[in-house]
Short mmCIF file of C-alpha atoms and ligand atoms in Angstrom, two decimals:
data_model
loop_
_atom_site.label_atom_id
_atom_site.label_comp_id
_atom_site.label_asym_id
_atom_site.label_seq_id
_atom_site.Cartn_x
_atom_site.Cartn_y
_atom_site.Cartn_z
CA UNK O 1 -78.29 -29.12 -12.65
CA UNK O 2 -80.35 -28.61 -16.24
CA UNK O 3 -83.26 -31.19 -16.13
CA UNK O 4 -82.15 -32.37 -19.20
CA UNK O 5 -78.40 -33.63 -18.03
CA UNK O 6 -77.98 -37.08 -16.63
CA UNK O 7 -77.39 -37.00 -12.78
CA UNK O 8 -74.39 -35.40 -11.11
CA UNK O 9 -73.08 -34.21 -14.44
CA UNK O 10 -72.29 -30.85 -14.55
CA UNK O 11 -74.06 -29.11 -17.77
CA UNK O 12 -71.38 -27.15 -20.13
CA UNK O 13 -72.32 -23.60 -19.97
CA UNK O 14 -72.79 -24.10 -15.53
CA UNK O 15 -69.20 -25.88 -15.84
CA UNK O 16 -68.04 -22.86 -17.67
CA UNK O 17 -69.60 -20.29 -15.67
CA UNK O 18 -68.43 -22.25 -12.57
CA UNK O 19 -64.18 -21.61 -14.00
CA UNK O 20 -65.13 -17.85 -14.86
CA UNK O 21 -66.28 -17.48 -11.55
CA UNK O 22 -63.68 -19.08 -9.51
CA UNK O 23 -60.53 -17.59 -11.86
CA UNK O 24 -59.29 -13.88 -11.41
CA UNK O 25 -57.74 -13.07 -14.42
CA UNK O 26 -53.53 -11.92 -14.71
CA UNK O 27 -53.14 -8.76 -13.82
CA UNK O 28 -49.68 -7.66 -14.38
CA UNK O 29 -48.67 -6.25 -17.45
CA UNK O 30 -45.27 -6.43 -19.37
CA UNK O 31 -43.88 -3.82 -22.19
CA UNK O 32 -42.94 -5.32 -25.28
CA UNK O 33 -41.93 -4.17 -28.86
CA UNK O 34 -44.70 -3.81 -31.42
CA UNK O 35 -43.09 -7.37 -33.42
CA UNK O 36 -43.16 -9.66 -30.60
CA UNK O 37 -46.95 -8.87 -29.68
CA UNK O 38 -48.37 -11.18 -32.08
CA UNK O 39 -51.29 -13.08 -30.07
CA UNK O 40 -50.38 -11.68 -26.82
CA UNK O 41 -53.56 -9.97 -24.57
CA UNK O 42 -53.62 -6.41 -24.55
CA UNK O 43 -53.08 -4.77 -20.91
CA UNK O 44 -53.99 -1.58 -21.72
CA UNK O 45 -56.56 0.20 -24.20
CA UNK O 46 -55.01 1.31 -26.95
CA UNK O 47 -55.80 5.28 -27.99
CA UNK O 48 -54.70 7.21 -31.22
CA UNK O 49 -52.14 9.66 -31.11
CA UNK O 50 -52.65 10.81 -34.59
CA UNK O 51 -54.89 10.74 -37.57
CA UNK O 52 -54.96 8.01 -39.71
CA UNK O 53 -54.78 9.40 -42.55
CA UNK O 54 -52.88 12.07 -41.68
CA UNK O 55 -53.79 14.60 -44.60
CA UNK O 56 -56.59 14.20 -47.26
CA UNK O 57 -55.51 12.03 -49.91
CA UNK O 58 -56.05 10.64 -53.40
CA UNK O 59 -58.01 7.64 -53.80
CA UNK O 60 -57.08 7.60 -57.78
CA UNK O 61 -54.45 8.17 -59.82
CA UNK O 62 -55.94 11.46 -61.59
CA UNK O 63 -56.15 15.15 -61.11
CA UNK O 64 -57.05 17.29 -58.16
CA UNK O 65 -59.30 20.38 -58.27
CA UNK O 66 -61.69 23.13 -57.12
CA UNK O 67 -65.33 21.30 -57.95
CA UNK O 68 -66.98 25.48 -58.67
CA UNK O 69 -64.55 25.22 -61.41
CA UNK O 70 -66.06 22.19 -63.48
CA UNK O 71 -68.38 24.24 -65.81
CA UNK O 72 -69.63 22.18 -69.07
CA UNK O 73 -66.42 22.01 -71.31
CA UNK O 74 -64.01 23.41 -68.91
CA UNK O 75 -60.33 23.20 -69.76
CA UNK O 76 -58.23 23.56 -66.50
CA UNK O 77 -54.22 24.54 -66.19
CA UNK O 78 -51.67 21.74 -64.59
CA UNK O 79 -50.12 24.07 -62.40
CA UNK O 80 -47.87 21.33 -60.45
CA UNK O 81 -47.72 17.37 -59.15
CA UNK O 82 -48.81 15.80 -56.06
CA UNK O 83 -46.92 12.63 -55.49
CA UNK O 84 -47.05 10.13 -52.58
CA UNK O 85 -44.39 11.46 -50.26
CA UNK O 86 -44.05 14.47 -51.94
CA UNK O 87 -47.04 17.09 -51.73
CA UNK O 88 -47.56 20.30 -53.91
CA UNK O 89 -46.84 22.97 -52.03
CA UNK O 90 -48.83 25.67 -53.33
CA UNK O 91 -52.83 26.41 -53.18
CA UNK O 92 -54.97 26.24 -56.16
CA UNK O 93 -56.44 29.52 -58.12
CA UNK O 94 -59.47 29.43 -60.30
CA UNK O 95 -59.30 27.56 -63.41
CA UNK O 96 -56.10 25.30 -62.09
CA UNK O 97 -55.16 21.45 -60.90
CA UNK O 98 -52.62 19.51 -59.69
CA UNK O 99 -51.38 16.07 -61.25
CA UNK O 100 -51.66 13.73 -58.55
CA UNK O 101 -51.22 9.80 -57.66
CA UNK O 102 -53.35 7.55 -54.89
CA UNK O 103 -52.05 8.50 -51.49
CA UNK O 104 -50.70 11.93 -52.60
CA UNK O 105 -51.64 15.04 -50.62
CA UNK O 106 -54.74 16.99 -51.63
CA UNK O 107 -53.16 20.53 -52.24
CA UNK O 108 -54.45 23.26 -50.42
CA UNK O 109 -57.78 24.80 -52.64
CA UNK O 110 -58.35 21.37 -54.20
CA UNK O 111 -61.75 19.96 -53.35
CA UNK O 112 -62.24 17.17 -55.49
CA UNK O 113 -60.06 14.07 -57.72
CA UNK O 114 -61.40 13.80 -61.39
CA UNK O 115 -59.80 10.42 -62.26
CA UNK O 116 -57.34 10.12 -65.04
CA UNK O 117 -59.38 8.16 -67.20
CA UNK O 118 -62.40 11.04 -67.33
CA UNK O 119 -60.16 13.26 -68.74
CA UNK O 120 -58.79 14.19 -72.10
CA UNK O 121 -54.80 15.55 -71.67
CA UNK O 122 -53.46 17.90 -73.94
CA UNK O 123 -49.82 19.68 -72.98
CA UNK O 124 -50.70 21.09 -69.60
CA UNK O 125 -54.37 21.11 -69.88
CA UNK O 126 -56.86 18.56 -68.85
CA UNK O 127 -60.21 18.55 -70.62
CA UNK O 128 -63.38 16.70 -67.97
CA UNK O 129 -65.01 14.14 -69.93
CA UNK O 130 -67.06 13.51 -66.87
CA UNK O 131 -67.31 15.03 -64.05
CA UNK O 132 -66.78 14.35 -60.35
CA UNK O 133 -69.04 14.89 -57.72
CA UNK O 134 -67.96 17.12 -55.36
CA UNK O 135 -65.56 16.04 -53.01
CA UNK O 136 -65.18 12.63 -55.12
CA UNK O 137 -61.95 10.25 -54.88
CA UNK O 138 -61.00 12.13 -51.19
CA UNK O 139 -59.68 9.95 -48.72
CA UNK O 140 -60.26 11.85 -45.66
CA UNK O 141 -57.80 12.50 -43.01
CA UNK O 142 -58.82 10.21 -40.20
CA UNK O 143 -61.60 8.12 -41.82
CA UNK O 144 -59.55 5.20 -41.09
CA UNK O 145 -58.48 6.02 -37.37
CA UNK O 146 -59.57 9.70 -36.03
CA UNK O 147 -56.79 11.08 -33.32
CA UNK O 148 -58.21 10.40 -29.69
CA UNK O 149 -60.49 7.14 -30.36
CA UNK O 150 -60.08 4.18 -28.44
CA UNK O 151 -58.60 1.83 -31.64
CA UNK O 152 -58.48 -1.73 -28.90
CA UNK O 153 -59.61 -2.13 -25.90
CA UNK O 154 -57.89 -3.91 -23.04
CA UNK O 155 -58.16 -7.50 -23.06
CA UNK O 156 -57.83 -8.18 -27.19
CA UNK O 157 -55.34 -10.43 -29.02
CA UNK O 158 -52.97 -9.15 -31.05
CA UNK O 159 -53.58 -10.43 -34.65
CA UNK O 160 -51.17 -10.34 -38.05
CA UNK O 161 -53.37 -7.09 -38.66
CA UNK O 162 -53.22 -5.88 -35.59
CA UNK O 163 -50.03 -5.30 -35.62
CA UNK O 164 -50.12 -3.58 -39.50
CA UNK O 165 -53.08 -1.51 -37.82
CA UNK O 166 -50.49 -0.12 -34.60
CA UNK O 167 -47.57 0.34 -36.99
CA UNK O 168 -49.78 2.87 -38.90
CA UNK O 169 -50.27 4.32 -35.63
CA UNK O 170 -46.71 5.03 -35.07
CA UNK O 171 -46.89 2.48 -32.51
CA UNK O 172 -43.61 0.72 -31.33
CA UNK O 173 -44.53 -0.79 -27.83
CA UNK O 174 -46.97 -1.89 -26.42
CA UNK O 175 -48.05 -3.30 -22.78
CA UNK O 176 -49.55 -6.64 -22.99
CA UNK O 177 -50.39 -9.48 -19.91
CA UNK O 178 -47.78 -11.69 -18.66
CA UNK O 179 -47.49 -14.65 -20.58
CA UNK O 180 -49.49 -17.84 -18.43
CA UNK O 181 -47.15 -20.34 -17.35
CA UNK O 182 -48.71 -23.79 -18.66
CA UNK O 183 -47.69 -26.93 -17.09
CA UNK O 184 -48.38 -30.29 -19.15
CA UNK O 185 -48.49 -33.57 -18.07
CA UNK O 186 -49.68 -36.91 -19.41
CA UNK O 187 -50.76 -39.92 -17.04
CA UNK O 188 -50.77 -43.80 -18.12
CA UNK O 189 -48.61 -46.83 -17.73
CA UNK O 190 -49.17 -47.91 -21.53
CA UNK O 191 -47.71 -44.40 -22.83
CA UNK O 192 -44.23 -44.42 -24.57
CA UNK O 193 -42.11 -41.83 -26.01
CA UNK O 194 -42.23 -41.74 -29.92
CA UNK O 195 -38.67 -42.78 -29.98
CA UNK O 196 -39.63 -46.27 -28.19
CA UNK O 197 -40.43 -49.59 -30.49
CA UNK O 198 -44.03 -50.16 -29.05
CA UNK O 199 -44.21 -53.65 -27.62
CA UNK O 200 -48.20 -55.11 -27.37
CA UNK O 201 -50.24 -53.14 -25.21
CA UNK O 202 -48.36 -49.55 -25.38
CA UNK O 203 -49.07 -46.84 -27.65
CA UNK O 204 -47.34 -43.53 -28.34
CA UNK O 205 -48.29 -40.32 -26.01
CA UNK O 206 -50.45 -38.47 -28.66
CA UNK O 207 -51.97 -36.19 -26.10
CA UNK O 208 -49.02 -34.24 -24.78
CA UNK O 209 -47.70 -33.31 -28.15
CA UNK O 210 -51.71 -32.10 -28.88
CA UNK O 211 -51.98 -29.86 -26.08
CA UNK O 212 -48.64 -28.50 -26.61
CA UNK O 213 -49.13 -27.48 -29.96
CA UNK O 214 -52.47 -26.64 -29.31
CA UNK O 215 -51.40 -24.47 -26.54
CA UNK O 216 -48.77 -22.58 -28.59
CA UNK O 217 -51.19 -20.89 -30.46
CA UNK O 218 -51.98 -19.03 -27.03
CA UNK O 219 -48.68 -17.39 -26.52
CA UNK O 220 -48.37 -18.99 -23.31
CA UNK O 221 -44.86 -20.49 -21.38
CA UNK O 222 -45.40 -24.16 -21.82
CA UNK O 223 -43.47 -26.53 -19.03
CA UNK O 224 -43.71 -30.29 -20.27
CA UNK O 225 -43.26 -31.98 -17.55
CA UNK O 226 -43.74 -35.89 -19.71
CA UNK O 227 -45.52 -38.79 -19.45
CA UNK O 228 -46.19 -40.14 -15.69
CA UNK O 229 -46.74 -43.73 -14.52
CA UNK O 230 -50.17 -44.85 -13.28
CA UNK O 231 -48.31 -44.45 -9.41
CA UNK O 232 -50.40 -42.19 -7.72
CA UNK O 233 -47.18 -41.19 -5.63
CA UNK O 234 -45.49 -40.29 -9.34
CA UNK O 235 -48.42 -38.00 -10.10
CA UNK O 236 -48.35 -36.26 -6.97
CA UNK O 237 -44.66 -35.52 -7.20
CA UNK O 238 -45.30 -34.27 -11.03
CA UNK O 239 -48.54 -32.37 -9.69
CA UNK O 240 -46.45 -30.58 -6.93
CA UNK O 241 -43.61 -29.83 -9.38
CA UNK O 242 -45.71 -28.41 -11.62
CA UNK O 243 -47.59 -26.02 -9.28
CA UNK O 244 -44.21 -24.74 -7.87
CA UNK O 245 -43.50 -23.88 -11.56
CA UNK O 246 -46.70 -23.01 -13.00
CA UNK O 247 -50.01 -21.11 -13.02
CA UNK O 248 -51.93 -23.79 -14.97
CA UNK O 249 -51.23 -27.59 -14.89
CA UNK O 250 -53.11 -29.72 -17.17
CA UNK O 251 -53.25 -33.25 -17.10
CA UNK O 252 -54.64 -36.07 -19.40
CA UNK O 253 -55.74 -39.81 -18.30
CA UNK O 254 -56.45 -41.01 -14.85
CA UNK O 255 -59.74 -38.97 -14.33
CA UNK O 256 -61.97 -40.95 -15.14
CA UNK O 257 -63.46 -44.26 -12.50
CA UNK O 258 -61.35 -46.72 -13.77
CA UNK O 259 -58.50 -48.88 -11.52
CA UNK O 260 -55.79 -47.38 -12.40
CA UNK O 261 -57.29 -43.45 -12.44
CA UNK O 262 -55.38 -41.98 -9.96
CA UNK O 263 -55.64 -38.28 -10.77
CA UNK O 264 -58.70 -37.62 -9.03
CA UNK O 265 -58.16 -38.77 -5.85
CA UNK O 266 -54.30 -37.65 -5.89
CA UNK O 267 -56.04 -33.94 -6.74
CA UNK O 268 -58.13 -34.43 -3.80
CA UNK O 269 -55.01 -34.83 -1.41
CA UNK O 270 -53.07 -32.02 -2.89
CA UNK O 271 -55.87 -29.44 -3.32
CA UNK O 272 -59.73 -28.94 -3.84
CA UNK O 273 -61.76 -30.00 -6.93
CA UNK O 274 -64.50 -28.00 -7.87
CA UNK O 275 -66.57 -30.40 -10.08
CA UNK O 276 -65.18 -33.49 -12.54
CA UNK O 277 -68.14 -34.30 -14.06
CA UNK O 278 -69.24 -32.43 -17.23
CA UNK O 279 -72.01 -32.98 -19.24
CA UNK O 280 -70.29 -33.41 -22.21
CA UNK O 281 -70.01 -35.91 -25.01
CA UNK O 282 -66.99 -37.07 -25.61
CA UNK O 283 -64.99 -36.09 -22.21
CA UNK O 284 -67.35 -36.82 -19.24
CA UNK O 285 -64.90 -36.99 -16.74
CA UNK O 286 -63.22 -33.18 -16.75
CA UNK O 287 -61.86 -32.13 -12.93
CA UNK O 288 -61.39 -28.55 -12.68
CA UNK O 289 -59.61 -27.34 -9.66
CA UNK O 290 -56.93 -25.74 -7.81
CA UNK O 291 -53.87 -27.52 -6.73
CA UNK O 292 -52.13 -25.13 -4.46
CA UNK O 293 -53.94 -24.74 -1.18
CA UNK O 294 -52.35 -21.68 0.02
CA UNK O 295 -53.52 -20.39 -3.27
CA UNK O 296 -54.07 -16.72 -2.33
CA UNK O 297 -54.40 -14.55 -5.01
CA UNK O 298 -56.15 -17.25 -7.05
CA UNK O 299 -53.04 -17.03 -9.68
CA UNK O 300 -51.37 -20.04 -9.15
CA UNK O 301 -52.38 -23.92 -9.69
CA UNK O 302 -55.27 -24.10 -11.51
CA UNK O 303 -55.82 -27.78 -12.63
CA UNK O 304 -57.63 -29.19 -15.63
CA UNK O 305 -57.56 -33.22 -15.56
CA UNK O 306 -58.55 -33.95 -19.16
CA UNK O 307 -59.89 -37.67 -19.97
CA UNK O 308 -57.15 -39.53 -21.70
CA UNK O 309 -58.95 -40.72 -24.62
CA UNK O 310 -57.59 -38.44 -27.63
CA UNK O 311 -60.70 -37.01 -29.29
CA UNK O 312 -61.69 -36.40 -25.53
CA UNK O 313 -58.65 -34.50 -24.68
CA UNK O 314 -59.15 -31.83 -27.98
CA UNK O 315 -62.50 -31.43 -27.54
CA UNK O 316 -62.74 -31.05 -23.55
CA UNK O 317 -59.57 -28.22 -24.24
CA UNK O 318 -61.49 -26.52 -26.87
CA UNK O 319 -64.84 -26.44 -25.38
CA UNK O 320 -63.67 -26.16 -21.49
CA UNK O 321 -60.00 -25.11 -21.37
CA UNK O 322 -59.67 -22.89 -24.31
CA UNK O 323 -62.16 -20.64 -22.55
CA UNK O 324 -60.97 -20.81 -18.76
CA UNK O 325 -56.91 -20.14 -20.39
CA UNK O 326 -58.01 -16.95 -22.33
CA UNK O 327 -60.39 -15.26 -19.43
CA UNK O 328 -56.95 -16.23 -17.04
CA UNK O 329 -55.02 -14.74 -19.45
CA UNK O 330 -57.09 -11.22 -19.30
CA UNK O 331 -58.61 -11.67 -22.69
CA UNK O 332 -62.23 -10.68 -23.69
CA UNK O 333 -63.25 -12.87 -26.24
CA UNK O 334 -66.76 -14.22 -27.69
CA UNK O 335 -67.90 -17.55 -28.88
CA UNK O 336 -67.42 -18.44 -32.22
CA UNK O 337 -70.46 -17.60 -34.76
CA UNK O 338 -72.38 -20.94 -35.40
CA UNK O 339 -74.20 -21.20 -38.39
CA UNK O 340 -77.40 -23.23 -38.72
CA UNK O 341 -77.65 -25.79 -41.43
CA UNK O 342 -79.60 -28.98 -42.42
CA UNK O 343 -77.55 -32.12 -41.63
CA UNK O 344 -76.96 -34.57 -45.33
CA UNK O 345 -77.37 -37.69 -42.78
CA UNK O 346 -78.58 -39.56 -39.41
CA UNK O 347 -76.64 -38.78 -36.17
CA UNK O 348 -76.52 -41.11 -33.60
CA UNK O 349 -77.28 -38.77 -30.61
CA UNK O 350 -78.54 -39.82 -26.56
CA UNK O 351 -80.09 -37.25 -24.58
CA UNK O 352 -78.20 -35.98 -21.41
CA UNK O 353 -74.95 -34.59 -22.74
CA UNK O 354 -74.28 -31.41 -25.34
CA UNK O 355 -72.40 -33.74 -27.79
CA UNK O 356 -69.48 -32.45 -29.90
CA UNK O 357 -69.44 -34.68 -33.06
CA UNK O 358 -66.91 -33.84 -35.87
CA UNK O 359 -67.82 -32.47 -39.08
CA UNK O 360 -67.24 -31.65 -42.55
CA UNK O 361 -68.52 -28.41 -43.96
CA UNK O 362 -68.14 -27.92 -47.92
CA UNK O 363 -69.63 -26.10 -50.69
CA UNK O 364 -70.62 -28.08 -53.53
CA UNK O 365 -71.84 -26.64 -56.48
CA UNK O 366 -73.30 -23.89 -54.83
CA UNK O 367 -74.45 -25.41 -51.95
CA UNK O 368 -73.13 -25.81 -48.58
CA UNK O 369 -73.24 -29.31 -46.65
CA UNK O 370 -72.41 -30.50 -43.72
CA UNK O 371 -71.87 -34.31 -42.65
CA UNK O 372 -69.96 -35.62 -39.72
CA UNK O 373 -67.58 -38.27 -39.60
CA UNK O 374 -68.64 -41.94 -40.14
CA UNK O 375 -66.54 -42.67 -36.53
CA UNK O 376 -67.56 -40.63 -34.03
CA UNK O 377 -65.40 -42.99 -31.22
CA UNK O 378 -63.59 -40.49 -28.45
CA UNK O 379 -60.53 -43.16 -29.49
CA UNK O 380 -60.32 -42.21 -33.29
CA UNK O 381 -58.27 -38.76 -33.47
CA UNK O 382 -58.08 -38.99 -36.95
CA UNK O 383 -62.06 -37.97 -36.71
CA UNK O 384 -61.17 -34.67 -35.50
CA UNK O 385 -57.87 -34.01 -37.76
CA UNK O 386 -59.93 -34.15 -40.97
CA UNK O 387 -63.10 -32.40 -39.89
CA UNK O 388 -63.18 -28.51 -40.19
CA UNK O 389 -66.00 -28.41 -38.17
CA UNK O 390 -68.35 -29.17 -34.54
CA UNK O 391 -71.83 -30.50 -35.30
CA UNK O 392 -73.14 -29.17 -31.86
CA UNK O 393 -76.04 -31.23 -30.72
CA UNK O 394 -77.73 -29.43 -27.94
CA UNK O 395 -77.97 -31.66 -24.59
CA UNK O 396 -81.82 -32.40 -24.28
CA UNK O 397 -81.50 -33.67 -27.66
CA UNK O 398 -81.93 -37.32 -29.37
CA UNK O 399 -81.16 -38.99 -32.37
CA UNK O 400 -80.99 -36.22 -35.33
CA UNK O 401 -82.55 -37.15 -38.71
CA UNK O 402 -81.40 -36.35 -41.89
CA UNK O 403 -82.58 -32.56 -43.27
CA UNK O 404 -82.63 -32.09 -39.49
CA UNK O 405 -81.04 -28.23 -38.73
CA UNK O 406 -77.61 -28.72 -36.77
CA UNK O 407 -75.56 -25.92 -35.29
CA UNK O 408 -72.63 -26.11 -36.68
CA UNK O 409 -69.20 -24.52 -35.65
CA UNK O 410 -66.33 -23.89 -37.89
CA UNK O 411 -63.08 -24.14 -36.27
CA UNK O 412 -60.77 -21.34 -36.18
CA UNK O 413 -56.83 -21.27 -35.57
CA UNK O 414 -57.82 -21.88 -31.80
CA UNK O 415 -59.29 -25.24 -32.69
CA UNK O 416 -56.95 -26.85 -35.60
P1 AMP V 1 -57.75 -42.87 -19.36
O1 AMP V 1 -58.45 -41.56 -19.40
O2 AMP V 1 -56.44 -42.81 -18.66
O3 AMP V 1 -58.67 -43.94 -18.83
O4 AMP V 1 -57.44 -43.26 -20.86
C1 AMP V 1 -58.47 -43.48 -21.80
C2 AMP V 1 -57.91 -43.95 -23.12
O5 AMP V 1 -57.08 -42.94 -23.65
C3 AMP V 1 -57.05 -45.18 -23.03
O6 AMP V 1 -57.30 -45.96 -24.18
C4 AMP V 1 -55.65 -44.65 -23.04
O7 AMP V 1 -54.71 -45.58 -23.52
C5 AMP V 1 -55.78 -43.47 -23.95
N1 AMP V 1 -54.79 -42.43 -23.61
C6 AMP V 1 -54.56 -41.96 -22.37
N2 AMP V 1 -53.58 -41.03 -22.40
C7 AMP V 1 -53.18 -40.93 -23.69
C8 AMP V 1 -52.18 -40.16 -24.34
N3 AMP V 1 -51.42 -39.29 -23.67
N4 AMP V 1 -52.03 -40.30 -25.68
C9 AMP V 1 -52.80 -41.18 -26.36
N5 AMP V 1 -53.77 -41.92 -25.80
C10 AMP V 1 -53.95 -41.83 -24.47
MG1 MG V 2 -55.05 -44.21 -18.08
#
């Protein structure tokens, strides 16, 4: 306990520390083609077979040459052409070059790339208006990926790039983790399906369609197991279904101390908790756990009860979930870069909790502002879907100022 947290709430690095240390990341390892690895984890380092490039190349559409040869005023001979695909097959002599276009094989002898533009062309012989420096307009073979270096290590996820980058390595398969198995499960009597005309009192399920999306983006096997009555007997049937089917159940409402929060205690019965009570503004009440008891190889049932209010549910998944899935799912990953910047207005702030507010970043004539939204209510999702941004205001902290600095936190395709 931080001195600065209010009492028996967990603060959010020890809650996250406390998940890293109790979860043993997947360990077995599927093959899969080179197209279907988009945002899957890498099981394996990946080495290079080859060079990348494989031959020196042009950078420039121009003329390739020996550089001893560029004496003031020289004329040189155009003894052939060096096309992408189709190299020149001979070696340069003195006083000779070689037509040749970007990506084309540097003929054997050739040194250098005089550019096209530097040169004056008359039949088959190229006056130098200026001259290269030696070695000029070379790609080398390799500068982009040398045979034998590690290109990713074990543990990254695949990107659109990514995949570009292994296709130029000849790559067609590659071994990546198992994909987790993600159960989902919302809790509360007043919750109807979207295809229901809501009578007074009931409101749609917003948070199950969230996480579900949300989760998506993690190349995980999502189970939706629907919305559950406030019956702690119903939740403890959906819990145990869940764990039979799934390596991560996630809940929403129920966790918090209210009459009808069930989850908690219904947790309690079925498995172990290992704290609910996170320092964090909004999303106090955040039980991480284990469901199944005979968990033991640590893969299976690992619970996150997520408070039910909707701005509570994103952030306690992006700043406490989000982390806990990807280390499960074998992936080394770092924080996001924050950026420090002066705030345009007041923030209502209590110390005791590391408070996520939602924010706008924007450049303005030059200049880059930040504000956060005027409703910073854990009820108001709306906040969150038109912010780009976390204003992270450290726990300890009180009420910010204007011109105050802020960390600030852009989201990435992880948090929108
Ligand atoms: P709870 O955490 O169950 O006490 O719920 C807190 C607030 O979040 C209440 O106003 C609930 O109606 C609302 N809420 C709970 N679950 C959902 C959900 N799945 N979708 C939208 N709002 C919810
Ligand atoms: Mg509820």
């Amino acid at each position: 306990m931080d001195c600065n947290s209010q009492p028996g709430l967990l603060p959010i690095d020890q809650a996250i520390s406390a998940m890293l240390a109790a979860i043993v990341p997947i360990t077995t390892t599927e093959i899969v083609s080179l197209a279907d690895s988009l945002d899957r984890v890498l099981g394996q380092a990946i080495y290079s077979a080859i060079n990348v490039p494989g031959h020196d190349n042009s950078a420039m559409d121009g003329y390739a040459l020996r550089h001893q040869d560029l004496t003031p005023e020289a004329t040189l001979n155009i003894v052939g052409t060096s096309l992408a695909g189709h190299p020149f097959n001979a070696a340069l002599n003195r006083g000779d070059c070689v037509r040749i276009m970007t990506g084309a094989v540097i003929p054997a002898g050739a040194d250098t790339v005089v550019m096209q533009e530097n040169v004056i062309r008359q039949a088959n012989t190229i006056h130098i208006q200026k001259a290269p420096l030696c070695g000029e307009n070379i790609r080398r073979a390799g500068e982009d990926i040398a045979i034998n270096t590690l290109v990713f290590e074990q543990g990254r996820r695949i990107t659109p790039v990514d995949i570009g980058l292994l296709a130029s390595l000849g790559i067609q398969k590659v071994t990546v983790f198992k994909r987790l198995k993600v159960a989902v499960i919302s809790t509360g009597d007043e919750l109807k399906p979207l295809t229901n005309t809501l009578q007074v009192g009931e409101i749609y399920d917003s948070n199950r369609p969230t996480l579900i999306a949300l989760l998506a983006r993690l190349a995980v096997d999502i189970i939706d197991m629907g919305c559950i009555a406030d019956d702690p007997t119903k939740i403890a049937a959906a819990l145990t279904t869940a764990t039979a089917q799934a390596d991560v159940v996630i809940s929403t409402g129920g966790v918090s101390v209210g009459d009808a929060d069930y989850t908690k205690d219904v947790m309690q019965t079925l498995g172990k908790i290992n704290f609910w009570k996170v320092a964090i503004k909004p999303g106090k009440p955040f039980a991480f756990g284990v469901l199944n008891k005979q968990n033991s190889d640590n893969a299976k049932g690992w619970f996150f009860g997520l408070p039910g209010n909707p701005v509570s549910t994103v952030v306690t998944y992006h700043q406490l979930v989000l982390p806990a899935l990807r280390y499960l799912a074998g992936e080394i990953f770092e924080a996001l870069p924050s950026l420090n910047m002066n705030v345009q207005h007041n923030l209502k702030k209590q110390p005791g909790r590391t408070d996520y507010q939602r924010g706008q970043l924007i450049t303005h004539n030059g200049e880059n502002l930040v504000t956060a939204a005027s409703n910073q209510s854990s009820g108001v999702l709306s906040s969150i879907a038109y912010a780009n941004c976390y204003i992270v205001l450290e726990s300890e902290r009180g009420k910010v100022n204007a011109g105050e600095e802020v960390k600030v936190v852009l989201f990435d395709k992880f948090l929108q």
